[in-house]
Coordinates of C-alpha atoms in Angstrom, one line a residue:
M1 CA 0.0 0.0 0.0
T2 CA 1.5 3.3 -1.0
P3 CA 1.6 5.9 1.8
R4 CA 0.2 9.3 1.2
R5 CA 2.7 12.1 0.4
P6 CA 3.1 14.6 3.3
L7 CA 1.5 18.0 2.9
T8 CA 4.0 20.8 1.9
P9 CA 4.4 23.0 4.9
G10 CA 3.9 26.7 4.5
R11 CA 2.0 29.5 6.1
A12 CA -1.2 28.6 8.0
G13 CA -4.5 29.6 6.5
T14 CA -7.8 30.4 8.1
A15 CA -10.6 27.9 8.7
S16 CA -12.5 29.2 5.7
A17 CA -9.4 28.7 3.5
V18 CA -9.1 25.1 4.7
L19 CA -12.7 24.5 4.0
A20 CA -12.4 25.9 0.5
L21 CA -9.5 23.6 -0.3
V22 CA -11.5 20.6 1.0
L23 CA -14.5 21.6 -1.2
A24 CA -12.2 22.1 -4.2
S25 CA -10.6 18.7 -3.7
A26 CA -14.0 16.9 -3.3
A27 CA -15.3 18.6 -6.4
A28 CA -12.3 17.6 -8.4
G29 CA -13.0 13.9 -7.6
S30 CA -9.7 13.3 -5.9
P31 CA -9.2 9.6 -5.0
V32 CA -9.7 8.7 -1.4
S33 CA -8.0 5.2 -1.4
A34 CA -8.0 2.0 -3.2
A35 CA -10.9 -0.4 -2.3
G36 CA -8.9 -3.6 -2.2
G37 CA -9.5 -6.0 0.7
E38 CA -10.7 -9.5 0.5
G39 CA -13.6 -11.7 1.3
G40 CA -13.5 -13.8 4.4
D41 CA -15.8 -16.9 4.3
V42 CA -17.2 -15.9 0.8
P43 CA -15.9 -13.6 -1.9
Q44 CA -16.9 -9.9 -1.7
G45 CA -20.3 -9.1 -3.0
T46 CA -21.6 -12.7 -2.8
V47 CA -25.4 -12.9 -3.1
V48 CA -27.3 -15.2 -0.8
Y49 CA -30.9 -15.8 0.3
R50 CA -31.4 -16.1 4.0
T51 CA -34.5 -17.4 5.8
T52 CA -36.0 -14.6 7.7
A53 CA -39.4 -16.1 8.7
Q54 CA -41.5 -19.2 8.5
F55 CA -45.3 -19.3 8.5
T56 CA -47.4 -22.2 9.5
T57 CA -50.7 -20.5 9.1
A58 CA -51.9 -21.8 5.8
G59 CA -52.2 -25.6 6.0
R60 CA -50.6 -27.7 3.3
V61 CA -49.8 -25.0 0.7
R62 CA -50.2 -26.1 -2.9
D63 CA -49.5 -22.8 -4.6
L64 CA -48.5 -19.2 -3.9
L65 CA -49.3 -15.8 -5.5
L66 CA -48.0 -12.4 -4.5
H67 CA -50.6 -9.9 -5.6
P68 CA -49.0 -7.1 -7.7
D69 CA -51.6 -4.5 -6.6
S70 CA -52.7 -5.3 -3.0
K71 CA -49.2 -6.7 -2.1
T72 CA -50.9 -9.5 -0.1
L73 CA -49.7 -13.1 -0.3
Y74 CA -52.3 -15.6 -1.5
A75 CA -51.9 -19.3 -0.6
G76 CA -53.9 -22.1 -2.2
S77 CA -54.2 -24.7 0.6
D78 CA -55.2 -28.2 1.2
D79 CA -55.8 -29.9 4.6
L80 CA -52.9 -31.3 6.6
P81 CA -53.7 -34.9 7.6
E82 CA -52.3 -34.5 11.1
T83 CA -54.5 -31.6 12.0
T84 CA -57.7 -33.7 12.5
E85 CA -59.4 -31.0 14.6
T86 CA -59.1 -28.4 11.8
D87 CA -59.6 -28.4 8.0
E88 CA -57.2 -25.8 6.5
S89 CA -58.5 -26.2 2.9
G90 CA -59.3 -23.0 1.0
L91 CA -57.8 -19.7 -0.2
R92 CA -55.7 -18.0 2.4
V93 CA -54.9 -14.3 2.3
L94 CA -51.7 -13.6 4.3
E95 CA -49.6 -10.7 5.4
P96 CA -46.3 -11.2 3.6
A97 CA -44.2 -9.8 6.5
D98 CA -45.3 -12.3 9.2
G99 CA -47.8 -14.7 7.7
K100 CA -50.7 -13.4 9.7
V101 CA -54.0 -14.6 8.2
R102 CA -56.1 -11.7 6.9
S103 CA -58.9 -13.9 5.8
T104 CA -59.8 -17.4 4.5
V105 CA -62.2 -18.2 1.7
S106 CA -63.0 -21.9 2.2
Q107 CA -66.4 -22.2 0.5
A108 CA -66.8 -22.7 -3.3
P109 CA -69.5 -24.1 -5.6
G110 CA -69.5 -27.9 -6.4
P111 CA -70.6 -29.4 -9.7
T112 CA -74.3 -28.8 -8.8
G113 CA -73.6 -25.3 -7.5
A114 CA -73.9 -26.2 -3.9
L115 CA -71.3 -24.5 -1.6
G116 CA -68.8 -26.7 0.2
R117 CA -65.3 -26.6 1.7
R118 CA -62.8 -26.8 -1.2
A119 CA -59.1 -27.1 -1.4
V120 CA -57.2 -24.8 -3.7
R121 CA -54.7 -26.6 -5.9
Q122 CA -53.5 -23.9 -8.2
L123 CA -53.5 -20.1 -8.3
V124 CA -53.9 -19.0 -11.9
A125 CA -53.8 -15.2 -12.0
P126 CA -54.4 -12.1 -9.9
L127 CA -57.6 -10.2 -10.3
P128 CA -57.4 -6.4 -10.8
G129 CA -56.9 -4.6 -7.5
D130 CA -57.1 -7.7 -5.3
G131 CA -58.1 -11.3 -5.5
A132 CA -57.2 -14.4 -7.5
V133 CA -58.4 -16.8 -10.1
F134 CA -57.8 -20.4 -9.0
V135 CA -58.4 -24.1 -9.7
Y136 CA -60.1 -26.3 -7.1
P137 CA -60.8 -30.1 -7.4
L138 CA -61.7 -31.6 -9.6
R139 CA -62.8 -29.2 -12.4
G140 CA -63.6 -26.0 -10.5
I141 CA -62.5 -22.5 -11.7
G142 CA -63.0 -20.0 -8.9
T143 CA -62.5 -16.4 -8.1
A144 CA -62.3 -14.7 -4.7
K145 CA -60.7 -11.8 -2.9
D146 CA -59.7 -10.8 0.6
G147 CA -62.8 -10.8 2.9
D148 CA -65.2 -12.8 0.6
A149 CA -67.5 -15.1 2.5
A150 CA -67.4 -17.6 -0.4
A151 CA -65.8 -17.9 -3.8
A152 CA -67.6 -17.7 -7.1
G153 CA -67.0 -20.6 -9.4
A154 CA -68.1 -23.0 -12.1
W155 CA -67.1 -26.5 -13.2
V156 CA -65.4 -27.2 -16.6
P157 CA -67.0 -30.1 -18.5
G158 CA -64.7 -33.0 -19.2
G159 CA -61.9 -34.6 -17.2
P160 CA -60.0 -33.2 -14.1
V161 CA -58.1 -30.1 -14.7
T162 CA -54.3 -30.9 -14.6
D163 CA -52.9 -27.4 -15.3
A164 CA -54.1 -23.8 -15.9
A165 CA -52.8 -20.4 -17.0
P166 CA -54.2 -16.9 -17.7
G167 CA -56.1 -16.8 -20.9
P168 CA -55.6 -14.6 -24.0
T169 CA -58.4 -12.3 -22.7
P170 CA -59.1 -11.1 -19.1
S171 CA -62.3 -13.1 -19.0
T172 CA -60.8 -16.5 -19.9
V173 CA -58.2 -19.0 -18.7
L174 CA -56.4 -21.8 -20.5
V175 CA -56.8 -25.2 -18.9
A176 CA -55.3 -28.6 -19.6
Q177 CA -57.4 -31.7 -18.9
G178 CA -54.8 -34.3 -19.7
S179 CA -53.8 -33.8 -23.3
V180 CA -56.7 -31.5 -24.1
L181 CA -56.0 -27.8 -24.1
S182 CA -59.0 -25.5 -23.9
E183 CA -59.8 -21.8 -23.5
V184 CA -62.5 -21.5 -20.9
D185 CA -64.7 -18.6 -19.7
I186 CA -63.9 -17.8 -16.1
A187 CA -67.4 -17.0 -15.0
T188 CA -69.3 -19.9 -16.6
A189 CA -66.6 -22.5 -17.4
T190 CA -67.9 -22.6 -20.9
V191 CA -65.3 -24.0 -23.3
R192 CA -64.7 -21.6 -26.2
R193 CA -62.3 -23.7 -28.2
S194 CA -60.1 -26.7 -27.6
L195 CA -57.2 -28.8 -29.0
T196 CA -56.3 -32.4 -28.4
L197 CA -52.6 -33.2 -28.5
E198 CA -50.7 -36.5 -28.6
G199 CA -50.2 -36.5 -24.9
G200 CA -49.2 -34.6 -21.8
E201 CA -50.9 -32.6 -19.1
R202 CA -48.7 -29.5 -18.2
F203 CA -48.1 -26.3 -20.2
A204 CA -47.0 -22.7 -20.0
Y205 CA -48.5 -19.6 -21.8
D206 CA -46.3 -16.9 -23.2
R207 CA -48.8 -14.0 -23.5
T208 CA -46.3 -11.6 -25.1
R209 CA -45.7 -13.9 -28.1
G210 CA -49.0 -15.6 -28.2
T211 CA -47.5 -19.1 -27.6
V212 CA -48.4 -22.1 -25.5
W213 CA -45.7 -24.6 -24.7
F214 CA -47.3 -28.0 -24.0
T215 CA -45.2 -30.7 -22.4
D216 CA -45.7 -34.2 -23.7
L217 CA -43.4 -36.1 -21.5
G218 CA -44.5 -39.6 -22.6
N219 CA -43.3 -38.8 -26.1
R220 CA -40.4 -36.7 -24.9
R221 CA -41.7 -33.6 -26.8
L222 CA -42.5 -30.0 -26.2
H223 CA -45.3 -28.7 -28.5
R224 CA -45.6 -25.1 -29.5
V225 CA -49.2 -24.0 -30.0
D226 CA -50.2 -20.7 -31.6
V227 CA -53.0 -19.2 -29.5
T228 CA -54.5 -17.3 -32.4
T229 CA -55.0 -20.3 -34.5
F230 CA -55.1 -22.8 -31.7
Q231 CA -52.8 -25.2 -33.7
V232 CA -49.5 -26.8 -33.1
T233 CA -46.8 -25.0 -35.1
S234 CA -43.7 -27.0 -34.1
S235 CA -42.4 -29.6 -31.7
V236 CA -39.1 -29.8 -29.8
E237 CA -37.4 -33.0 -28.7
L238 CA -36.8 -33.3 -24.9
P239 CA -33.8 -35.2 -23.6
P240 CA -34.4 -38.7 -22.2
V241 CA -33.6 -37.9 -18.6
G242 CA -34.1 -40.5 -15.8
D243 CA -37.6 -41.8 -15.4
G244 CA -39.2 -38.9 -17.1
F245 CA -40.6 -37.1 -14.0
A246 CA -42.2 -33.8 -14.9
G247 CA -41.6 -31.0 -12.4
F248 CA -43.0 -27.9 -14.1
T249 CA -43.3 -26.1 -17.4
E250 CA -42.8 -22.3 -17.1
V251 CA -42.1 -19.4 -19.5
D252 CA -39.8 -16.5 -18.8
P253 CA -42.1 -13.5 -19.6
E254 CA -39.1 -11.3 -20.5
T255 CA -37.2 -13.6 -22.9
G256 CA -39.9 -16.1 -23.9
A257 CA -37.6 -19.0 -23.0
V258 CA -39.4 -22.1 -21.7
W259 CA -38.1 -23.9 -18.7
V260 CA -39.0 -27.5 -18.2
G261 CA -38.3 -29.4 -15.0
L262 CA -37.3 -33.0 -15.8
D263 CA -36.2 -35.4 -13.1
T264 CA -33.1 -33.8 -11.6
L265 CA -32.5 -31.0 -14.1
V266 CA -34.1 -28.1 -15.9
V267 CA -34.0 -28.0 -19.7
V268 CA -34.2 -24.5 -21.2
H269 CA -35.2 -23.6 -24.8
D270 CA -35.5 -20.1 -26.2
A271 CA -38.6 -18.6 -27.7
S272 CA -38.0 -20.3 -31.0
G273 CA -37.5 -23.7 -29.5
K274 CA -33.7 -23.8 -29.7
R275 CA -32.0 -25.5 -26.8
L276 CA -30.1 -23.1 -24.6
G277 CA -28.8 -25.5 -22.0
T278 CA -29.7 -27.1 -18.7
V279 CA -29.7 -26.1 -15.0
K280 CA -28.8 -28.5 -12.2
G281 CA -29.6 -28.2 -8.5
G282 CA -27.5 -28.7 -5.5
G283 CA -26.2 -32.2 -4.9
G284 CA -27.6 -33.5 -8.2
A285 CA -30.3 -35.6 -6.5
D286 CA -33.0 -33.1 -5.9
M287 CA -35.9 -32.6 -8.3
P288 CA -37.0 -29.2 -9.7
R289 CA -40.6 -28.6 -8.7
A290 CA -41.3 -24.9 -9.2
A291 CA -39.9 -21.8 -11.0
G292 CA -40.5 -18.1 -10.9
F293 CA -39.0 -15.1 -12.8
D294 CA -38.1 -11.5 -12.1
A295 CA -37.8 -9.2 -15.1
G296 CA -36.0 -6.5 -13.1
T297 CA -33.0 -8.6 -12.2
H298 CA -33.3 -11.0 -15.2
E299 CA -33.2 -13.9 -12.9
A300 CA -35.0 -17.3 -12.5
F301 CA -35.8 -18.8 -9.1
V302 CA -36.0 -22.6 -9.0
V303 CA -37.2 -24.7 -6.1
W304 CA -35.7 -28.1 -5.7
Q305 CA -37.2 -30.8 -3.5
D306 CA -35.6 -33.9 -2.1
T307 CA -37.3 -37.2 -3.0
G308 CA -38.0 -37.9 0.6
D309 CA -36.9 -41.4 0.1
T310 CA -33.8 -42.0 2.1
S311 CA -33.1 -45.3 0.2
Q312 CA -32.4 -43.3 -2.9
P313 CA -28.8 -42.3 -3.6
G314 CA -28.1 -38.6 -2.6
S315 CA -31.3 -38.2 -0.6
D316 CA -30.7 -36.1 2.5
G317 CA -34.2 -34.8 3.2
D318 CA -33.4 -31.2 2.3
G319 CA -34.4 -29.1 -0.7
S320 CA -32.9 -25.9 -2.0
L321 CA -33.6 -22.6 -3.8
T322 CA -31.3 -21.7 -6.7
V323 CA -31.1 -18.5 -8.6
H324 CA -29.9 -18.2 -12.2
H325 CA -29.3 -15.4 -14.8
T326 CA -31.9 -15.9 -17.5
R327 CA -29.6 -14.8 -20.3
D328 CA -26.8 -17.4 -19.8
L329 CA -28.2 -19.7 -17.1
T330 CA -25.3 -19.0 -14.8
Q331 CA -25.6 -18.9 -11.0
A332 CA -26.8 -15.6 -9.7
A333 CA -26.8 -16.4 -5.9
E334 CA -25.5 -19.1 -3.6
P335 CA -28.0 -22.0 -3.3
A336 CA -30.2 -21.7 -0.2
V337 CA -30.9 -24.9 1.7
L338 CA -34.6 -25.6 2.5
P339 CA -34.4 -28.0 5.4
G340 CA -36.9 -30.9 5.3
N341 CA -38.5 -29.8 2.0
H342 CA -39.3 -33.1 0.2
A343 CA -41.8 -34.2 -2.4
Q344 CA -43.6 -36.9 -0.5
S345 CA -46.6 -34.6 0.2
G346 CA -46.7 -32.7 -3.0
S347 CA -44.8 -30.1 -5.0
A348 CA -43.4 -26.9 -3.6
A349 CA -44.5 -23.5 -4.9
V350 CA -42.6 -20.2 -5.2
A351 CA -43.6 -16.5 -5.4
V352 CA -41.0 -13.8 -6.1
Q353 CA -41.4 -10.2 -5.1
P354 CA -40.7 -7.8 -7.9
G355 CA -37.0 -6.9 -7.8
G356 CA -36.1 -10.3 -6.3
A357 CA -35.4 -9.0 -2.8
T358 CA -37.9 -11.4 -1.2
V359 CA -38.9 -15.0 -2.2
F360 CA -41.6 -17.2 -0.7
V361 CA -41.3 -21.0 -0.9
S362 CA -43.9 -23.5 0.3
D363 CA -43.2 -26.8 2.0
P364 CA -46.3 -29.0 1.7
A365 CA -44.9 -31.8 3.9
A366 CA -44.3 -29.4 6.8
G367 CA -47.2 -27.2 6.2
R368 CA -45.2 -24.0 6.1
I369 CA -44.1 -21.1 4.0
T370 CA -40.5 -19.9 4.1
R371 CA -39.7 -16.3 3.5
L372 CA -36.2 -15.7 2.2
E373 CA -34.5 -12.3 1.7
R374 CA -31.6 -11.4 -0.5
A375 CA -28.4 -10.4 1.2
T376 CA -25.0 -9.4 -0.3
S377 CA -21.8 -9.9 1.5
P378 CA -19.7 -6.7 2.2
R379 CA -17.8 -5.2 -0.7
I380 CA -14.9 -3.0 0.4
V381 CA -15.0 0.4 -1.2
R382 CA -12.4 2.2 1.0
G383 CA -9.6 0.9 3.1
P384 CA -7.2 2.6 5.6
E385 CA -3.9 3.8 4.3
D386 CA -0.4 3.6 5.6
R387 CA 0.5 6.3 8.1
T388 CA 3.7 8.0 9.3
V389 CA 3.2 10.1 12.5
T390 CA 5.2 11.4 15.4
A391 CA 4.6 9.8 18.9
G392 CA 1.6 11.5 20.6
A393 CA 0.0 12.5 17.3
E394 CA -3.7 11.6 16.6
V395 CA -4.2 8.9 14.1
I396 CA -7.5 8.5 12.1
L397 CA -8.1 5.4 10.1
T398 CA -11.2 5.2 7.9
A399 CA -12.8 2.3 6.0
Q400 CA -16.1 1.8 4.1
A401 CA -18.0 -1.2 2.7
K402 CA -21.3 -1.7 1.0
G403 CA -23.6 -4.7 1.6
T404 CA -27.2 -5.8 2.2
P405 CA -28.1 -5.6 5.0
P406 CA -25.7 -2.8 5.9
P407 CA -22.6 -4.5 7.5
T408 CA -21.2 -3.9 10.9
V409 CA -17.5 -3.1 11.3
A410 CA -14.8 -4.1 13.8
W411 CA -11.2 -2.9 13.7
Q412 CA -8.3 -5.4 14.1
V413 CA -4.6 -4.9 14.8
S414 CA -1.6 -7.1 14.1
T415 CA 1.7 -6.9 16.0
D416 CA 3.5 -9.6 14.0
E417 CA 3.4 -8.2 10.4
G418 CA -0.1 -9.5 9.6
R419 CA 0.4 -13.2 10.7
T420 CA -2.2 -12.9 13.4
W421 CA -4.9 -10.4 14.2
Q422 CA -6.8 -9.3 17.3
A423 CA -9.9 -7.2 17.7
V424 CA -9.4 -3.6 18.9
P425 CA -11.7 -3.2 22.0
G426 CA -14.5 -0.7 21.3
A427 CA -13.4 0.1 17.7
T428 CA -16.7 -0.6 15.9
S429 CA -17.2 2.5 13.8
A430 CA -16.2 3.2 10.3
T431 CA -13.5 5.6 11.6
Y432 CA -11.0 4.5 14.2
T433 CA -9.2 7.3 16.1
F434 CA -6.4 7.0 18.6
R435 CA -3.1 8.6 19.7
A436 CA 0.1 7.0 18.5
A437 CA 2.6 5.7 21.0
A438 CA 6.1 4.6 20.3
A439 CA 5.1 1.0 20.9
D440 CA 2.6 1.2 18.0
N441 CA 5.4 1.5 15.4
G442 CA 5.1 -1.2 12.8
R443 CA 1.6 -2.3 13.8
R444 CA -0.9 -3.0 11.1
Y445 CA -4.6 -2.2 11.1
R446 CA -7.5 -3.4 9.1
A447 CA -11.3 -3.2 9.3
E448 CA -13.5 -6.3 9.2
F449 CA -17.1 -5.8 7.8
G450 CA -19.8 -8.5 8.3
N451 CA -23.5 -9.2 7.7
G452 CA -25.6 -12.2 7.3
A453 CA -24.2 -12.9 3.8
G454 CA -20.5 -13.0 4.8
V455 CA -17.4 -11.2 6.1
S456 CA -14.9 -9.0 4.2
R457 CA -11.8 -7.3 5.3
T458 CA -9.9 -4.3 4.1
G459 CA -6.2 -4.5 3.2
P460 CA -3.9 -3.7 6.1
A461 CA -2.5 -0.3 6.8
T462 CA 1.0 0.0 8.4
L463 CA 1.6 2.6 11.1
T464 CA 5.1 4.1 11.4
V465 CA 5.7 6.1 14.6
T466 CA 8.7 8.5 14.8
A467 CA 10.1 10.2 17.8
A468 CA 8.4 13.4 18.9
D469 CA 10.1 16.6 17.8
T470 CA 10.8 18.6 21.0
T471 CA 12.9 21.4 19.5
T472 CA 10.1 23.8 18.7
G473 CA 8.4 23.8 22.0
G474 CA 4.9 23.2 20.9
G475 CA 4.2 22.8 17.3
G476 CA 6.5 21.7 14.5
T477 CA 9.4 23.3 12.9
T478 CA 9.5 26.6 11.1
P479 CA 9.6 26.0 7.3
T480 CA 12.4 27.3 5.2
P481 CA 11.4 29.4 2.2
G482 CA 10.8 27.1 -0.8
G483 CA 11.6 24.0 1.2
T484 CA 9.8 21.5 3.4
A485 CA 9.6 20.8 7.1
S486 CA 8.6 17.9 9.3
P487 CA 4.9 17.4 9.9
T488 CA 3.5 19.3 12.9
R489 CA 2.6 17.3 16.0
G490 CA 0.0 19.6 17.5
T491 CA -3.1 18.1 18.9
A492 CA -6.1 17.6 16.6
G493 CA -9.3 19.1 17.6
D494 CA -12.3 17.6 19.4
T495 CA -13.2 14.3 17.9
G496 CA -16.7 14.2 16.2
G497 CA -19.0 11.2 16.3
S498 CA -18.0 8.1 14.5
G499 CA -21.5 7.5 13.4
G500 CA -23.5 5.8 10.8
S501 CA -23.7 2.3 9.5
A502 CA -20.8 0.9 7.7
D503 CA -22.8 1.1 4.5
T504 CA -22.8 4.9 4.3
A505 CA -20.0 5.9 6.6
G506 CA -16.4 6.2 5.6
A507 CA -15.8 9.8 4.7
S508 CA -18.5 11.2 7.0
A509 CA -17.9 9.2 10.1
G510 CA -15.6 10.2 13.0
G511 CA -14.1 13.4 11.6
S512 CA -11.9 15.6 13.9
A513 CA -13.0 19.1 14.5
G514 CA -9.6 20.7 13.7
G515 CA -9.0 18.9 10.4
A516 CA -8.4 15.2 10.0
S517 CA -5.0 13.4 9.9
G518 CA -3.4 11.5 7.1
A519 CA -5.9 8.8 6.2
T520 CA -8.6 11.4 6.0
V521 CA -7.1 14.3 4.1
G522 CA -4.2 12.8 2.3
G523 CA -1.1 13.6 4.4
T524 CA 1.0 11.5 6.7
G525 CA 1.2 14.3 9.3
T526 CA -1.7 15.8 11.3
I527 CA -3.6 19.0 10.6
P528 CA -3.8 21.0 13.8
T529 CA -6.7 22.5 15.5
G530 CA -7.6 26.1 16.4
G531 CA -9.7 29.0 15.4
A532 CA -12.9 28.9 13.5
L533 CA -12.0 25.5 11.9
A534 CA -12.6 23.7 15.3
S535 CA -16.2 24.9 15.4
T536 CA -17.0 23.4 12.0
G537 CA -17.4 19.9 13.7
T538 CA -18.2 16.9 11.7
A539 CA -19.2 18.9 8.6
V540 CA -15.6 19.7 7.9
A541 CA -14.5 16.2 8.9
S542 CA -16.9 14.7 6.4
L543 CA -15.7 16.9 3.6
A544 CA -12.1 16.1 4.5
G545 CA -12.6 12.5 3.5
G546 CA -11.2 13.1 0.0
A547 CA -7.6 13.7 -0.6
L548 CA -6.5 17.4 -1.0
V549 CA -5.1 18.0 -4.5
L550 CA -2.8 21.1 -4.3
T551 CA -1.9 22.2 -7.8
T552 CA 0.0 25.4 -7.1
A553 CA 3.4 25.3 -5.3
G554 CA 3.3 27.1 -2.0
W555 CA -0.2 26.3 -1.0
V556 CA 0.1 24.8 2.4
L557 CA -1.8 23.9 5.5
V558 CA 0.1 24.2 8.8
R559 CA -0.5 25.6 12.3
R560 CA 1.4 28.7 13.1
G561 CA 3.8 27.7 15.9
R562 CA 3.7 29.5 19.2
T563 CA 6.6 31.8 19.6
R564 CA 9.0 30.5 22.2
R565 CA 9.6 32.7 25.1
T566 CA 13.1 34.0 25.7
G567 CA 14.8 35.1 28.8

C-alpha cells in the first residue's frame, strides 16, 4: 500500500481557506483510497438468500401468488392430515411480512352449484386490484378476494383439470385436462375452443408472443401452440432424462424462454425452441418442482425438492432454492438450503417479489411457507492507508464497505506483520481514532465488515511512529522558504461522532474538528486545531474524507507555531 505524500508546509490559513480547499478537492473527484480488501468466508459481493421467517398459518400449501396491486400473499391450501381438529382447505390471504392470516375463503361451488369446503390446488392469475383466479378439485374454476365469504366458481366439462394459466383475454383461462388444451370462460366455465394433443398434461403460456408450450413427457416432446389459430406449429425433442418425471413447465415472460423441470435438471429452450442449456440443482439428486422469474433482475428462481426417500442415492431430506441469470443460465446467488423440503406430500411452490429482494417458498410436507430475503456480503469500497506520524499524534483510520443488509464493522490490529490479528476493543465505527505511541510503530490495522451474507476485510495499513520533535516547544518546525519541514505534531481538535452504518459511513464518520489526519485528508502528518475550523465539527470532517489536491506550489496547511519565550 503506497503511503500518502506529506503536505507541503507553509503559512497557516484560516478555517475558511481550509474548508475551501477541501471543497475544491472533493469537487475535483480526488481519489480517497483503493478499495482492495478480501472476502472472508465468501468472496466480496456474494449474493445469498437467507431465511428470515417461516409461516405455519396456511395448512398444506399447494400454490403461492404475491398480488401485484394489493401486495398480499395468497396461498392455495389443502388440509394437513395430522390436524384432524381443523380443516385448513381454502384460499388463504396472508400478510407477507409475518404470515398473519387476513382472511380465508373456504367455500366454493361444487358441480351442482352447492357450496362446500374446497381445497385450492393452483393459483392461476391475480384479479385487478385484489383477489385471484384459482383451480379447485376436480374441475372448478373459482375467483375470490380478501374478505369474501365464499368464492364464485363453475365446473369445466370433461376430465379433471391438470394445469391452468391466464387466458388470452381477461375473461378467460387456459386449462389442460390431460392432453386436451382449452380456452375457458372464467365466470361460466364454458369451453370456447379446444385442441387435443398427442399426450401430456402440463403447459405454460407466453402471452407476449401468443404461444403455449405444452409438455408431452411420454413422447419426450415440447409442443408449440399458436394461441391465435389454436394449432401446433412446431415440436421440440426433450432429452431422455431419468424416469421422465415432470416437475414444471414455465415461460420467462421477458425472454420467452421455456423452462421444463425434468427429473433432476431443468431443460431450457429459447422462444423459437432452440436448446439453450440445462440447469442443475445442488447435490444433483433433488428434483426441480417450481420456478418463478423476475424481469427487473433478469433472474430465474428454481425450487428443488428432495425425493423424501432415504433409500435413494443422494437423498438427504433437504431441498434448495437456486437463482440463475436468465440470459446465460449461470448462477446468480449461492444455493439456499430448504431443510426438510421433500416431495412426498406434493410439489413446492414459489412466489417472487418484484425486484427479487424477497422470495416465498412453500413446503407441503411441513405445512409451512418460508420467507427468504436477499443479502449481499460486504464489498470493500475504501480501506485505511499507511500512516507515518510522530509519537503522541492523533491517528485517524477510515474504511467503508457496502452490503445488504448494511454491514457492521470491527477494527483489528496485528503486531506480527499480519500473521495474526486481534480485535481492537470498542473500535466498531467506520473511523478509528487514537493517539500513536512509540510502541505502535510497525503495527498493522484493518477493518472487518460483516453481515448475514458473509465477512470481508480491508487491506492492512501500516503505522510508522517516529520520535516526537521537542525542538520547537509546541508545534512543529518553522519552514524554510521554498523547502519542506517535518509534519507538525500539535493536537487535533475535538473528535466528532464516529457515526453511521458501515454502508454509508467512511468519509463522513468520525471526523476531527480541527481537520483530520493523514488517512482522512491525504497527508502523513496531522492537521492542527484552532480558530474557526474547530467549530465546524463533523461537517468539515466529512468533507475532509477526500484527498486534497494542491496544484500550485506554495499552497500549504500548517499551524502557526507558538513563539518560544526567551529570557
